[in-house]
CSV table of C-alpha atoms and ligand atoms in Angstrom, one decimal:
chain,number,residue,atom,x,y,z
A,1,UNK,CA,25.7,10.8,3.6
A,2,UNK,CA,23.7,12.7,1.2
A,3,UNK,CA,21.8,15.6,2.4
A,4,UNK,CA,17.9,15.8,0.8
A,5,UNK,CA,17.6,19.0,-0.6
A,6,UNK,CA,14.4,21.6,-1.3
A,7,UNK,CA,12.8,21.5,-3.7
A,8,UNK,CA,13.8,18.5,-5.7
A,9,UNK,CA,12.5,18.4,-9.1
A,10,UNK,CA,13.9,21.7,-9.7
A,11,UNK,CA,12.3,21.9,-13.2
A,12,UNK,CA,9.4,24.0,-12.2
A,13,UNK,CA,6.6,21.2,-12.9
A,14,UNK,CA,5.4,21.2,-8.8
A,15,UNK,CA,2.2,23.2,-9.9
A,16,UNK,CA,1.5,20.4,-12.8
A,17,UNK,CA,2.3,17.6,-10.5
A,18,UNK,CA,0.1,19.0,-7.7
A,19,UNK,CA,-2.9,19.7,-9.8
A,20,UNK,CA,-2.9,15.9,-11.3
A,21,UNK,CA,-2.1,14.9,-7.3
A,22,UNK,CA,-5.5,16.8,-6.2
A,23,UNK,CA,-7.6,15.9,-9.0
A,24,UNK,CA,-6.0,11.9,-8.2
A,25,UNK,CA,-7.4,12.7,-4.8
A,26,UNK,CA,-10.6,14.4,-5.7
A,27,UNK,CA,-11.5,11.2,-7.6
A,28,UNK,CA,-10.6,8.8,-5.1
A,29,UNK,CA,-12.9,10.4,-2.9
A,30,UNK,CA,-16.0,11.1,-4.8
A,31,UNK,CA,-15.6,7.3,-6.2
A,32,UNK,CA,-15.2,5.3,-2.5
A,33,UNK,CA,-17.7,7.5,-0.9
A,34,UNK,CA,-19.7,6.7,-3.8
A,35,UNK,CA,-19.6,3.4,-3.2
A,36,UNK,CA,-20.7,3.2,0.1
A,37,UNK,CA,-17.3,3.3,1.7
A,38,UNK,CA,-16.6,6.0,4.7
A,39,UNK,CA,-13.7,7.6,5.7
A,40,UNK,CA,-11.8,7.3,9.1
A,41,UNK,CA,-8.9,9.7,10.7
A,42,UNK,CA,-5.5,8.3,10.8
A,43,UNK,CA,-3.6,6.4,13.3
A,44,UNK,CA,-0.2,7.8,14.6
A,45,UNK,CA,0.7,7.0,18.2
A,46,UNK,CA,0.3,2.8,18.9
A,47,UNK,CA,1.6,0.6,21.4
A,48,UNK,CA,1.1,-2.2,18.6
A,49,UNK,CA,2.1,-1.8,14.5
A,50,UNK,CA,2.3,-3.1,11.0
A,51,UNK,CA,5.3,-6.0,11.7
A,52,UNK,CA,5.6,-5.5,7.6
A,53,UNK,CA,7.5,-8.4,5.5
A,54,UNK,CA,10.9,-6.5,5.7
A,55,UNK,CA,12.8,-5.0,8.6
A,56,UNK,CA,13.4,-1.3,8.8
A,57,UNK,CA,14.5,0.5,12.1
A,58,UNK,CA,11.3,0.9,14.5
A,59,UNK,CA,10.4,4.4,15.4
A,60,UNK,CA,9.4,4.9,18.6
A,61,UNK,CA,9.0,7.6,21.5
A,62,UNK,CA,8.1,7.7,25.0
A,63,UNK,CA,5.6,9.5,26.7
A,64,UNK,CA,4.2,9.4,29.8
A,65,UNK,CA,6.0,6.6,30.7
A,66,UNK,CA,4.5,4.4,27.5
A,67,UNK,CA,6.7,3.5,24.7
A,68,UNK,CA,4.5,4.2,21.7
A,69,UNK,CA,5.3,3.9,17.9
A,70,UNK,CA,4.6,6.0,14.9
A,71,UNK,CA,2.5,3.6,12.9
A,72,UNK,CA,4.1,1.9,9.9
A,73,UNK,CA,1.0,1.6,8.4
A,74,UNK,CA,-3.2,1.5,9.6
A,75,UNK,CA,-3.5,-2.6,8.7
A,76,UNK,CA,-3.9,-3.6,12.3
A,77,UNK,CA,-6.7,-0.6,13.3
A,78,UNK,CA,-8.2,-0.7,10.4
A,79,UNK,CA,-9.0,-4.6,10.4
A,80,UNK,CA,-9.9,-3.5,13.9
A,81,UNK,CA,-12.6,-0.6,12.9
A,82,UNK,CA,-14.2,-2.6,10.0
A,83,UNK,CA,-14.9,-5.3,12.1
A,84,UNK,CA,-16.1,-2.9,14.9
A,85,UNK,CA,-18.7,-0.5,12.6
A,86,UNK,CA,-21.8,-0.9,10.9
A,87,UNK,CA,-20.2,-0.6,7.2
A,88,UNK,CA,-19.4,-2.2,3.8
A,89,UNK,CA,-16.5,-0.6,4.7
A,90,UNK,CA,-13.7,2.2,5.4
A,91,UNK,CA,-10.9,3.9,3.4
A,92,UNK,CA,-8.2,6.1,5.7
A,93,UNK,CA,-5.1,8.2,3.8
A,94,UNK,CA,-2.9,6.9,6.7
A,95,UNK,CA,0.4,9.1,7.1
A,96,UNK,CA,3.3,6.4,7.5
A,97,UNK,CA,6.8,6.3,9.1
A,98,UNK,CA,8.9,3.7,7.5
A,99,UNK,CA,12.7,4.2,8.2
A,100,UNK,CA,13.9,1.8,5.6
A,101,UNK,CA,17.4,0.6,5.2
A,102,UNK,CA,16.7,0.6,1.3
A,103,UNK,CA,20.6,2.1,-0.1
A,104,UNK,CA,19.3,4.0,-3.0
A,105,UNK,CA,15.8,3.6,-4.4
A,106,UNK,CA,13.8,5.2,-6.7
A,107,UNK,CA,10.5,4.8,-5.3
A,108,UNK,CA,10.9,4.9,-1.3
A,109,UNK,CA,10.4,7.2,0.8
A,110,UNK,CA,11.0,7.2,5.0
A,111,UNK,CA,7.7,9.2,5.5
A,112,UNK,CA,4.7,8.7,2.9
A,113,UNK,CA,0.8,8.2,2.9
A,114,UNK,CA,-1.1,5.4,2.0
A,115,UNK,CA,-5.1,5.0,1.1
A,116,UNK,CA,-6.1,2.2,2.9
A,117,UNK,CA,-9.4,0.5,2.4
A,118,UNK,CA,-11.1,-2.8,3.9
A,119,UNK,CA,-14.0,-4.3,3.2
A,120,UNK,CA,-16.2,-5.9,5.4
A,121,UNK,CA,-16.9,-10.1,4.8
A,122,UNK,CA,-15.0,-9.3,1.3
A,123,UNK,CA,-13.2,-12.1,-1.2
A,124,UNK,CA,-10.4,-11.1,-2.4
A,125,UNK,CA,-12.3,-10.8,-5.7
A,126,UNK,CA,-14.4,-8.4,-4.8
A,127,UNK,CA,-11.7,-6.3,-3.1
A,128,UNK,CA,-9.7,-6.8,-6.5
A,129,UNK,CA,-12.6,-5.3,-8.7
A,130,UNK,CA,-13.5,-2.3,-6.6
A,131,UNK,CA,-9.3,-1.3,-7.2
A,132,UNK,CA,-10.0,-2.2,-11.1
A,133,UNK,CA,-13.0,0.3,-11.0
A,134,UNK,CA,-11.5,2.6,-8.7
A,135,UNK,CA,-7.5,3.3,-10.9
A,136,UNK,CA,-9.9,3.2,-13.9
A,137,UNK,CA,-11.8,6.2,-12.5
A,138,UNK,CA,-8.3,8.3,-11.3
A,139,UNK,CA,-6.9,8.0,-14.2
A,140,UNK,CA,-9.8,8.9,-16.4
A,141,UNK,CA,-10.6,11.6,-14.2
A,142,UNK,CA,-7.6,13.0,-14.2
A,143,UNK,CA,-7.1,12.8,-18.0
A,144,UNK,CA,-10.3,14.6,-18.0
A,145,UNK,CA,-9.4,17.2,-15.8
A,146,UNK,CA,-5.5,18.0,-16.4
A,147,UNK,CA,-5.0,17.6,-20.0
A,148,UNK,CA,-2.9,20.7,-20.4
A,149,UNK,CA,-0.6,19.4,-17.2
A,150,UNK,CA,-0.2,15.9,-18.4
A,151,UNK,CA,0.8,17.6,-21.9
A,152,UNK,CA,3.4,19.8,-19.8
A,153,UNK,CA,4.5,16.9,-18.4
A,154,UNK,CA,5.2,15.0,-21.2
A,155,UNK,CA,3.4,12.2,-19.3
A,156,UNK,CA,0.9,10.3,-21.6
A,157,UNK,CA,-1.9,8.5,-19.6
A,158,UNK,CA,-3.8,5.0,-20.9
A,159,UNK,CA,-6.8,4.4,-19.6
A,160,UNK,CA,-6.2,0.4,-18.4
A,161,UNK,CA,-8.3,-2.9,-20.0
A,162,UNK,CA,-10.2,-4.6,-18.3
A,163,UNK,CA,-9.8,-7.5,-17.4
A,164,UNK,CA,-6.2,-7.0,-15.3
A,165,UNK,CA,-4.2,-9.6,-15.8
A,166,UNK,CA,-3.1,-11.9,-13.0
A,167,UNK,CA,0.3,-13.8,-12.3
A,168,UNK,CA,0.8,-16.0,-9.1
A,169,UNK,CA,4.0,-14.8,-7.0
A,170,UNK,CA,5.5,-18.2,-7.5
A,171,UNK,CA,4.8,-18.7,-11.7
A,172,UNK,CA,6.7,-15.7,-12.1
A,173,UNK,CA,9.7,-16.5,-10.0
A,174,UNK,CA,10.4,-19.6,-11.5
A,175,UNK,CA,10.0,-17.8,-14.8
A,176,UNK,CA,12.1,-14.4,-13.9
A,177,UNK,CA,13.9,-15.6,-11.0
A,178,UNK,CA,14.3,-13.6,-7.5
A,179,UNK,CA,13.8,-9.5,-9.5
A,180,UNK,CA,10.3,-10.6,-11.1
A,181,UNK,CA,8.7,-8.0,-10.0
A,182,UNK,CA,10.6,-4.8,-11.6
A,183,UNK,CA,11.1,-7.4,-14.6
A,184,UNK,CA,7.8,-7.7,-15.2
A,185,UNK,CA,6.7,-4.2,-14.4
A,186,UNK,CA,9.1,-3.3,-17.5
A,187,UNK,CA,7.3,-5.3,-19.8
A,188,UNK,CA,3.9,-4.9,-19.1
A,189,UNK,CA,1.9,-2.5,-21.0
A,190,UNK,CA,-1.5,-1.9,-18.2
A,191,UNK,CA,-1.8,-2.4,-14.3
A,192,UNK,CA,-1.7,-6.3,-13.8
A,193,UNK,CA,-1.9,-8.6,-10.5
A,194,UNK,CA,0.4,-10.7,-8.7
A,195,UNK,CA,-1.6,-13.1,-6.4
A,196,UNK,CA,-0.4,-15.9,-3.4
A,197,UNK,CA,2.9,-14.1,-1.6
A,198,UNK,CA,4.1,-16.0,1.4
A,199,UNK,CA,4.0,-12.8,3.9
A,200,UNK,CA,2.2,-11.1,7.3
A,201,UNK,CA,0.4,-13.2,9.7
A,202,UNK,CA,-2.7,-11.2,8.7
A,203,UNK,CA,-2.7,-12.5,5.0
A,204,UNK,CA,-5.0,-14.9,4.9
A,205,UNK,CA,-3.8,-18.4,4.2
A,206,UNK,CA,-5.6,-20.9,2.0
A,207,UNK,CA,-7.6,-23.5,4.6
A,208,UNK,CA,-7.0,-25.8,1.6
A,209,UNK,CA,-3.4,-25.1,0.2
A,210,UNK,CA,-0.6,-24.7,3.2
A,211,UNK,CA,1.7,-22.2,2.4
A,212,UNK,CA,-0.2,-20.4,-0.5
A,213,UNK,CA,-2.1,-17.1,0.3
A,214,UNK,CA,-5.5,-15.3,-0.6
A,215,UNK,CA,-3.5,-12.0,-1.1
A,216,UNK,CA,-2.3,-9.6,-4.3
A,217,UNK,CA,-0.2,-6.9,-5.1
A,218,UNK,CA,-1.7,-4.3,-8.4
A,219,UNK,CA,2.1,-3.7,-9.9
A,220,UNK,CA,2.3,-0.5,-12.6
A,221,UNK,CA,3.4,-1.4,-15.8
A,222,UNK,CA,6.6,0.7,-17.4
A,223,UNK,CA,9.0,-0.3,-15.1
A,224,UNK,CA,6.8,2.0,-12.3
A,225,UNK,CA,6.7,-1.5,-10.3
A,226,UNK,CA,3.9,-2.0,-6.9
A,227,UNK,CA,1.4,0.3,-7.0
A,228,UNK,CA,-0.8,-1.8,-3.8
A,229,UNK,CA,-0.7,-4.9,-1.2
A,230,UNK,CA,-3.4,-6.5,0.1
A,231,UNK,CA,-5.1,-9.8,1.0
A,232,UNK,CA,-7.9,-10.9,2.6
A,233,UNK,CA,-7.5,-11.2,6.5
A,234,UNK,CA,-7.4,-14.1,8.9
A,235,UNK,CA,-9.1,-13.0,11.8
A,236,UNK,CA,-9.4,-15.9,14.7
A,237,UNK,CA,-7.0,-16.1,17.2
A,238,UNK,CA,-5.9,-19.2,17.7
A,239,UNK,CA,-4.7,-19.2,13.7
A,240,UNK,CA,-3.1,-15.5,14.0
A,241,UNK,CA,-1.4,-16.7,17.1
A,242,UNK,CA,0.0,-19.5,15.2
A,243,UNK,CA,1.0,-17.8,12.5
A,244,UNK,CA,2.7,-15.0,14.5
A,245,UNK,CA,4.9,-17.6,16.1
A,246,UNK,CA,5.5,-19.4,13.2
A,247,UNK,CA,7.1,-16.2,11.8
A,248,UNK,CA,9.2,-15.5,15.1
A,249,UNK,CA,7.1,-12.7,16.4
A,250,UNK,CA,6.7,-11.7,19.5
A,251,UNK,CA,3.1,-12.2,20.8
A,252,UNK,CA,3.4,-9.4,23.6
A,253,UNK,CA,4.3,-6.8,20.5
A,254,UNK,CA,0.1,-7.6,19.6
A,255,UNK,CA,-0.9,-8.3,22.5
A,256,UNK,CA,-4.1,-5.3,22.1
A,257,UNK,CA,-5.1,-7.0,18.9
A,258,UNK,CA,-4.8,-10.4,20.4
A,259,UNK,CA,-6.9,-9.5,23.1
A,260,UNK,CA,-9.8,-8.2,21.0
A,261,UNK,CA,-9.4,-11.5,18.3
A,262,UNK,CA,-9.6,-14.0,21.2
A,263,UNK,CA,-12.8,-11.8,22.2
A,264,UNK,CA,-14.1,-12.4,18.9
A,265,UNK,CA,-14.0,-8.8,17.9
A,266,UNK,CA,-12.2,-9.4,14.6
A,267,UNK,CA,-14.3,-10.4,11.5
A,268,UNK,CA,-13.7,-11.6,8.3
A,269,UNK,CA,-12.6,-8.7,5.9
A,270,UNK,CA,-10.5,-8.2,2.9
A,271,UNK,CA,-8.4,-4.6,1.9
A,272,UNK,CA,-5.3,-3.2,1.0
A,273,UNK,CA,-3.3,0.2,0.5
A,274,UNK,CA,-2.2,2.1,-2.0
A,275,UNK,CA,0.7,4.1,-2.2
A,276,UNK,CA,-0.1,7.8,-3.0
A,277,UNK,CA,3.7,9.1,-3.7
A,278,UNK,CA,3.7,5.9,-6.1
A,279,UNK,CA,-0.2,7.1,-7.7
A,280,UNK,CA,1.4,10.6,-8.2
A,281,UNK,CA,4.9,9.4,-9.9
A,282,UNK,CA,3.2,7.1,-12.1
A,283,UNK,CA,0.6,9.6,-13.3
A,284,UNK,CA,2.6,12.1,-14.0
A,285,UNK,CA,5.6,9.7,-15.5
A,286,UNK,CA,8.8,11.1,-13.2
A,287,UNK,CA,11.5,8.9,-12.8
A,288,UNK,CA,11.9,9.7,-9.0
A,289,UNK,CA,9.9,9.5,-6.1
A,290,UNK,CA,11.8,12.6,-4.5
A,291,UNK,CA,10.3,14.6,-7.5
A,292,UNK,CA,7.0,14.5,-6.7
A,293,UNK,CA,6.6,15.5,-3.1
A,294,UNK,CA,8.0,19.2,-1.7
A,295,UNK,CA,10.1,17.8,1.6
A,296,UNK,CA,11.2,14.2,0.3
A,297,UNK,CA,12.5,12.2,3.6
A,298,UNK,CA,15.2,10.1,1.0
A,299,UNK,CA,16.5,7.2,2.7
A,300,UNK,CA,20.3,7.2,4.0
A,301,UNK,CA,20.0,10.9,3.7
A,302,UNK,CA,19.8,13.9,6.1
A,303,UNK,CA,16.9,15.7,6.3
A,304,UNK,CA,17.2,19.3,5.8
A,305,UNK,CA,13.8,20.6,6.5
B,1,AMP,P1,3.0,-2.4,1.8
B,1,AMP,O1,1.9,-2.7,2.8
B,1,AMP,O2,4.4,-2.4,2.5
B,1,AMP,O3,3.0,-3.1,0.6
B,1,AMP,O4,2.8,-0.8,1.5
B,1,AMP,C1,1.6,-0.5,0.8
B,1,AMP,C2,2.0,0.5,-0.4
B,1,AMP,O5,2.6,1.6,0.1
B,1,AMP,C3,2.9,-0.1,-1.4
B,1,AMP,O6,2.3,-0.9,-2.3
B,1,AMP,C4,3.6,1.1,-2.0
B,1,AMP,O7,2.7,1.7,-3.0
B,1,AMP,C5,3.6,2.1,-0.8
B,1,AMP,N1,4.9,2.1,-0.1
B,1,AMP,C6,5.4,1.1,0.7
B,1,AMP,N2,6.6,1.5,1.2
B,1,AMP,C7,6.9,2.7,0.7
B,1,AMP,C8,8.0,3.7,0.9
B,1,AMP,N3,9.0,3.4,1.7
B,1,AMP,N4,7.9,4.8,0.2
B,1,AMP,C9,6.8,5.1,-0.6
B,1,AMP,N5,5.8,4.3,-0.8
B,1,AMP,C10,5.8,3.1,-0.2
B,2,MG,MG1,3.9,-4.4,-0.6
């Protein structure tokens, strides 16, 4: 077993990279609170979690007699709290503990932080433009503001064109087969969309096609591959408790959530999160995740400190 060393990069660029990280930051701020959006604490400790689309080993702990997990990501609370408060809507950077079975990866990490945003009563349109606006303004602003650290870096920065451009999940499978994803990535010059992946009971499914979804992923070009998932959400309970068995879930695993959708405390709402590790890599053009944070929890690797 490999054992994740400290620091990583070992090429004396962590000052660069965390200057471009908090500028990225400062901008995602100043931009979704300028929009109207507010900002919520994370979410650690649950009873309930994200079931995600693939399986990695569960972390839980017990205390006080409750077995609790570390949250894999904010998707269920969140969907929870925008239906709950009197907003357009909320953004969280949620801290989360994925312990993925992933052999050797360049872009995942066990521990790493998402920004997570939903908007209240939300298409997925309108979710999709606000992210358009939104990597449009990071990575202007941080051109703006760390010229001399993107030079170090040898990483070179386009601002992207509007409009994205958008695939369906299934067009590009039969055209690139099962890898379309990091095919694709490697041949597209500006952030594009994937739209309509068969995946979480909480994506919403088309009413009017079975078995396509209102959901999308924003993929990096350069081979930098998903940048954000999201969708809009289904909400009532007799169609999430459907969908949660039709997937072999366990309804007891939700059974909070459940509780507060049969009580009609769910509403309609559309989000998704991005991953900031991913942001960072990208903007500053390293080849590995592990480069761009201090204490890199690597998969299949001890951790040192
Ligand atoms: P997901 O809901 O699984 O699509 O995760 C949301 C976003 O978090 C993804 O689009 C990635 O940018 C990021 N992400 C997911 N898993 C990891 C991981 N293990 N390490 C680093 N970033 C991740
Ligand atoms: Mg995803």
């Amino acid at each position: 077993m490999k054992t994740t060393t400290h620091p990583q990069n070992g090429n004396g660029s962590y000052s660069q990279i965390f200057r471009v990280q908090t500028e990225a930051l400062r901008a995602m701020h100043d931009f979704l609170s300028g929009r109207g959006l507010i900002q919520l604490m994370p979410v650690i400790l649950s009873p309930i979690t994200d079931p995600l689309n693939h399986s990695v080993d569960d972390a839980y702990i017990t205390y006080n007699g409750q077995k609790l997990q570390l949250t894999k990501s904010m998707i269920l609370h969140k969907q929870i709290a925008v239906s709950a408060l009197d907003t357009r809507g909320i953004y969280i950077v949620s801290p989360n503990v994925r312990l993925e079975r992933v052999q050797s990866s360049d872009r995942h990490l066990l521990e790493f932080s998402q920004l997570d945003i939903e908007l209240k009563t939300a298409t997925a349109s309108e979710f999709m433009t606000l992210i358009e606006d939104l990597m449009i303004y990071i990575i202007s602003q941080v051109k703006a503001t760390c010229a001399d650290e993107l030079e170090k870096l040898n990483a070179t920065l386009r601002i992207p064109r509007r409009p994205f451009r958008t695939h369906t999940s299934w067009s590009l499978l039969e055209e690139y087969g099962p890898h379309y994803e990091s095919e694709i990535s490697r041949s597209e010059d500006d952030l594009f969309w994937i739209t309509d992946f068969q995946r979480e009971f909480y994506d919403r499914e088309d009413p009017e096609h079975h078995g396509h979804y209102v959901n999308y992923d924003l993929v990096y070009p350069e081979g930098y591959q998903e940048a954000l998932s999201g969708g809009e959400r289904d909400y009532e309970y007799y169609v999430l408790v459907r969908k949660i068995r039709e997937r072999g879930q366990k309804l007891d695993d939700f059974a909070p959530y459940l509780e507060l959708a049969r009580a009609g405390m769910l509403g309609p709402s559309a989000g998704g999160g991005l991953g900031i590790e991913r942001l960072i890599r990208f903007l500053t053009k390293r080849s590995n995740i592990c480069e761009i944070t201090l204490f890199p929890r690597i998969p299949n690797s001890i951790i040192k400190i």
